[in-house]
Amino acid sequence: MLPPYQEDITMRDDLEAFARANAFAQLCGIEVVEARPGHAVTRMTLEDRHRNPFGTASAGAVFMLAETAFGMAINAELAPGGQGVAVNLAISYLRPGVEGVLTATARRSASGGPLASYEVEVRNEEGEVIAHAQAMGFCKRPKS
Ligand SMILES: CC(C)(COP(=O)(O)OP(=O)(O)OC[C@H]1O[C@@H](n2cnc3c(N)ncnc32)[C@H](O)[C@@H]1OP(=O)(O)O)[C@@H](O)C(=O)NCCC(=O)NCCSC(=O)Cc1ccccc1
């Protein structure tokens, strides 16, 4: 059985520092809104630098938003010194990202041993799902 989420904790101090240390997410303008064990929310305002030649959101930008939500959700579950990493992340783009704020929500759907599976939905401001990702994470324990 999965442990319950800690609903009362939205972002511990160490998770805030962890989010700030994610240099590439910072470069992309991704903000971590919420992070608690097994659940995280990230958002990104679409700017010209995120666009592909068609003028819509680049696949990589949307992927990074989803990946950051996954990374925060899995690492919020681990004891200090542990590392939650992606071993596979598959994404489907259902609608183009056009403008405004995109929001990714990650939640753990299953786990077994060191593996944990996450679902990530990316929505536009209208609440439409523009992308869906499935991530398989591996929880590395602190080395003794
Ligand atoms: C996950 C695992 C199965 C680990 O299996 P294990 O049995 O525990 O493997 P082990 O620990 O033994 O290491 C294996 C080999 O690697 C080497 N090494 C390790 N660490 C370091 C290092 N720091 N620097 C240099 N080398 C290092 C190590 O020496 C060994 O080499 P060897 O074999 O002796 O020559 C493995 O496939 C893996 O690490 N895959 C890559 C996953 C990955 O990169 N995902 C994407 C990034 S995650 C992400 O972005 C999500 C996110 C988002 C936002 C925020 C946060 C997170």
PDB file of N, CA, C and O and ligand atoms in Angstrom, residues 18 22 67-68 70-72 74-75 83-87 138 140 143, ligand 1:
ATOM      1  N   PHE A  18      16.316  22.713  -2.901  1.00  0.00           N
ATOM      2  CA  PHE A  18      16.471  21.708  -3.962  1.00  0.00           C
ATOM      3  C   PHE A  18      15.929  22.253  -5.288  1.00  0.00           C
ATOM      4  O   PHE A  18      16.570  22.113  -6.340  1.00  0.00           O
ATOM      5  N   ASN A  22      18.024  23.432  -9.145  1.00  0.00           N
ATOM      6  CA  ASN A  22      17.747  22.798 -10.443  1.00  0.00           C
ATOM      7  C   ASN A  22      18.022  23.843 -11.540  1.00  0.00           C
ATOM      8  O   ASN A  22      17.117  24.533 -12.022  1.00  0.00           O
ATOM      9  N   GLU A  67       8.961  17.098 -16.362  1.00  0.00           N
ATOM     10  CA  GLU A  67      10.071  16.407 -15.702  1.00  0.00           C
ATOM     11  C   GLU A  67      10.393  17.044 -14.355  1.00  0.00           C
ATOM     12  O   GLU A  67      10.706  16.352 -13.385  1.00  0.00           O
ATOM     13  N   THR A  68      10.282  18.355 -14.294  1.00  0.00           N
ATOM     14  CA  THR A  68      10.561  19.046 -13.027  1.00  0.00           C
ATOM     15  C   THR A  68       9.500  18.697 -11.977  1.00  0.00           C
ATOM     16  O   THR A  68       9.824  18.484 -10.796  1.00  0.00           O
ATOM     17  N   PHE A  70       7.791  15.901 -11.861  1.00  0.00           N
ATOM     18  CA  PHE A  70       8.135  14.526 -11.452  1.00  0.00           C
ATOM     19  C   PHE A  70       9.308  14.531 -10.469  1.00  0.00           C
ATOM     20  O   PHE A  70       9.274  13.882  -9.418  1.00  0.00           O
ATOM     21  N   GLY A  71      10.366  15.279 -10.815  1.00  0.00           N
ATOM     22  CA  GLY A  71      11.587  15.285  -9.986  1.00  0.00           C
ATOM     23  C   GLY A  71      11.325  15.799  -8.587  1.00  0.00           C
ATOM     24  O   GLY A  71      11.875  15.287  -7.606  1.00  0.00           O
ATOM     25  N   MET A  72      10.456  16.806  -8.476  1.00  0.00           N
ATOM     26  CA  MET A  72      10.138  17.335  -7.150  1.00  0.00           C
ATOM     27  C   MET A  72       9.290  16.330  -6.374  1.00  0.00           C
ATOM     28  O   MET A  72       9.508  16.122  -5.173  1.00  0.00           O
ATOM     29  N   ILE A  74       9.109  13.028  -6.598  1.00  0.00           N
ATOM     30  CA  ILE A  74       9.815  11.825  -6.143  1.00  0.00           C
ATOM     31  C   ILE A  74      10.851  12.181  -5.071  1.00  0.00           C
ATOM     32  O   ILE A  74      10.994  11.466  -4.077  1.00  0.00           O
ATOM     33  N   ASN A  75      11.537  13.305  -5.229  1.00  0.00           N
ATOM     34  CA  ASN A  75      12.568  13.636  -4.242  1.00  0.00           C
ATOM     35  C   ASN A  75      11.966  14.110  -2.924  1.00  0.00           C
ATOM     36  O   ASN A  75      12.620  14.020  -1.885  1.00  0.00           O
ATOM     37  N   GLN A  83      18.376   9.997  -3.686  1.00  0.00           N
ATOM     38  CA  GLN A  83      18.205  10.653  -4.985  1.00  0.00           C
ATOM     39  C   GLN A  83      17.112   9.946  -5.771  1.00  0.00           C
ATOM     40  O   GLN A  83      17.185   8.735  -5.970  1.00  0.00           O
ATOM     41  N   GLY A  84      16.132  10.707  -6.211  1.00  0.00           N
ATOM     42  CA  GLY A  84      15.102  10.166  -7.091  1.00  0.00           C
ATOM     43  C   GLY A  84      15.417  10.588  -8.504  1.00  0.00           C
ATOM     44  O   GLY A  84      15.432  11.788  -8.805  1.00  0.00           O
ATOM     45  N   VAL A  85      15.703   9.625  -9.371  1.00  0.00           N
ATOM     46  CA  VAL A  85      16.071   9.960 -10.752  1.00  0.00           C
ATOM     47  C   VAL A  85      15.108   9.294 -11.729  1.00  0.00           C
ATOM     48  O   VAL A  85      14.487   8.278 -11.415  1.00  0.00           O
ATOM     49  N   ALA A  86      15.030   9.864 -12.918  1.00  0.00           N
ATOM     50  CA  ALA A  86      14.188   9.290 -13.963  1.00  0.00           C
ATOM     51  C   ALA A  86      14.971   8.214 -14.705  1.00  0.00           C
ATOM     52  O   ALA A  86      16.108   8.453 -15.128  1.00  0.00           O
ATOM     53  N   VAL A  87      14.392   7.023 -14.844  1.00  0.00           N
ATOM     54  CA  VAL A  87      14.998   6.025 -15.722  1.00  0.00           C
ATOM     55  C   VAL A  87      14.231   5.958 -17.048  1.00  0.00           C
ATOM     56  O   VAL A  87      14.741   5.459 -18.037  1.00  0.00           O
ATOM     57  N   PHE A 138      13.576   5.930 -10.138  1.00  0.00           N
ATOM     58  CA  PHE A 138      14.379   4.990  -9.356  1.00  0.00           C
ATOM     59  C   PHE A 138      14.860   5.752  -8.125  1.00  0.00           C
ATOM     60  O   PHE A 138      15.441   6.836  -8.249  1.00  0.00           O
ATOM     61  N   LYS A 140      17.362   6.120  -5.337  1.00  0.00           N
ATOM     62  CA  LYS A 140      18.690   5.710  -4.862  1.00  0.00           C
ATOM     63  C   LYS A 140      18.788   6.049  -3.384  1.00  0.00           C
ATOM     64  O   LYS A 140      18.563   7.203  -3.007  1.00  0.00           O
ATOM     65  N   LYS A 143      24.257   6.468   0.112  1.00  0.00           N
ATOM     66  CA  LYS A 143      25.337   5.481   0.202  1.00  0.00           C
ATOM     67  C   LYS A 143      25.883   5.503   1.626  1.00  0.00           C
ATOM     68  O   LYS A 143      26.134   6.568   2.179  1.00  0.00           O
TER      69      LYS A 143
HETATM   70  C1  LIG B   1      19.087   4.755 -11.720  1.00  0.00           C
HETATM   71  C2  LIG B   1      20.189   3.751 -11.993  1.00  0.00           C
HETATM   72  C3  LIG B   1      19.521   2.419 -12.260  1.00  0.00           C
HETATM   73  C4  LIG B   1      21.045   3.700 -10.784  1.00  0.00           C
HETATM   74  O1  LIG B   1      21.556   2.417 -10.490  1.00  0.00           O
HETATM   75  P1  LIG B   1      22.622   2.201  -9.319  1.00  0.00           P
HETATM   76  O2  LIG B   1      22.837   0.768  -9.252  1.00  0.00           O
HETATM   77  O3  LIG B   1      22.207   2.903  -8.093  1.00  0.00           O
HETATM   78  O4  LIG B   1      23.824   2.934  -9.982  1.00  0.00           O
HETATM   79  P2  LIG B   1      25.054   3.712  -9.409  1.00  0.00           P
HETATM   80  O5  LIG B   1      24.701   4.700  -8.349  1.00  0.00           O
HETATM   81  O6  LIG B   1      26.104   2.717  -9.082  1.00  0.00           O
HETATM   82  O7  LIG B   1      25.432   4.525 -10.724  1.00  0.00           O
HETATM   83  C5  LIG B   1      25.536   3.927 -12.035  1.00  0.00           C
HETATM   84  C6  LIG B   1      26.779   4.493 -12.706  1.00  0.00           C
HETATM   85  O8  LIG B   1      26.692   5.925 -12.744  1.00  0.00           O
HETATM   86  C7  LIG B   1      27.815   6.484 -12.043  1.00  0.00           C
HETATM   87  N1  LIG B   1      27.334   7.654 -11.309  1.00  0.00           N
HETATM   88  C8  LIG B   1      26.315   7.694 -10.450  1.00  0.00           C
HETATM   89  N2  LIG B   1      26.149   8.946  -9.982  1.00  0.00           N
HETATM   90  C9  LIG B   1      27.109   9.693 -10.565  1.00  0.00           C
HETATM   91  C10 LIG B   1      27.454  11.061 -10.499  1.00  0.00           C
HETATM   92  N3  LIG B   1      26.777  11.919  -9.714  1.00  0.00           N
HETATM   93  N4  LIG B   1      28.479  11.498 -11.236  1.00  0.00           N
HETATM   94  C11 LIG B   1      29.164  10.659 -12.028  1.00  0.00           C
HETATM   95  N5  LIG B   1      28.887   9.328 -12.153  1.00  0.00           N
HETATM   96  C12 LIG B   1      27.869   8.867 -11.416  1.00  0.00           C
HETATM   97  C13 LIG B   1      28.293   5.403 -11.106  1.00  0.00           C
HETATM   98  O9  LIG B   1      29.642   5.571 -10.768  1.00  0.00           O
HETATM   99  C14 LIG B   1      28.047   4.176 -11.944  1.00  0.00           C
HETATM  100  O10 LIG B   1      29.075   4.034 -12.907  1.00  0.00           O
HETATM  101  P3  LIG B   1      29.804   2.624 -13.165  1.00  0.00           P
HETATM  102  O11 LIG B   1      28.706   1.668 -13.583  1.00  0.00           O
HETATM  103  O12 LIG B   1      30.418   2.266 -11.861  1.00  0.00           O
HETATM  104  O13 LIG B   1      30.790   2.907 -14.259  1.00  0.00           O
HETATM  105  C15 LIG B   1      21.066   4.183 -13.169  1.00  0.00           C
HETATM  106  O14 LIG B   1      20.577   3.634 -14.349  1.00  0.00           O
HETATM  107  C16 LIG B   1      21.133   5.685 -13.362  1.00  0.00           C
HETATM  108  O15 LIG B   1      21.674   6.400 -12.503  1.00  0.00           O
HETATM  109  N6  LIG B   1      20.588   6.157 -14.539  1.00  0.00           N
HETATM  110  C17 LIG B   1      20.620   7.604 -14.856  1.00  0.00           C
HETATM  111  C18 LIG B   1      19.405   8.334 -14.290  1.00  0.00           C
HETATM  112  C19 LIG B   1      19.445   9.777 -14.700  1.00  0.00           C
HETATM  113  O16 LIG B   1      20.509  10.371 -14.834  1.00  0.00           O
HETATM  114  N7  LIG B   1      18.214  10.361 -14.946  1.00  0.00           N
HETATM  115  C20 LIG B   1      18.111  11.712 -15.419  1.00  0.00           C
HETATM  116  C21 LIG B   1      18.379  12.718 -14.326  1.00  0.00           C
HETATM  117  S1  LIG B   1      17.139  12.568 -13.046  1.00  0.00           S
HETATM  118  C22 LIG B   1      16.173  13.895 -13.281  1.00  0.00           C
HETATM  119  O17 LIG B   1      16.530  14.759 -14.018  1.00  0.00           O
HETATM  120  C23 LIG B   1      14.882  13.949 -12.512  1.00  0.00           C
HETATM  121  C24 LIG B   1      14.882  15.110 -11.635  1.00  0.00           C
HETATM  122  C25 LIG B   1      14.308  16.299 -12.022  1.00  0.00           C
HETATM  123  C26 LIG B   1      14.273  17.392 -11.162  1.00  0.00           C
HETATM  124  C27 LIG B   1      14.820  17.288  -9.919  1.00  0.00           C
HETATM  125  C28 LIG B   1      15.418  16.112  -9.543  1.00  0.00           C
HETATM  126  C29 LIG B   1      15.439  15.016 -10.376  1.00  0.00           C
END
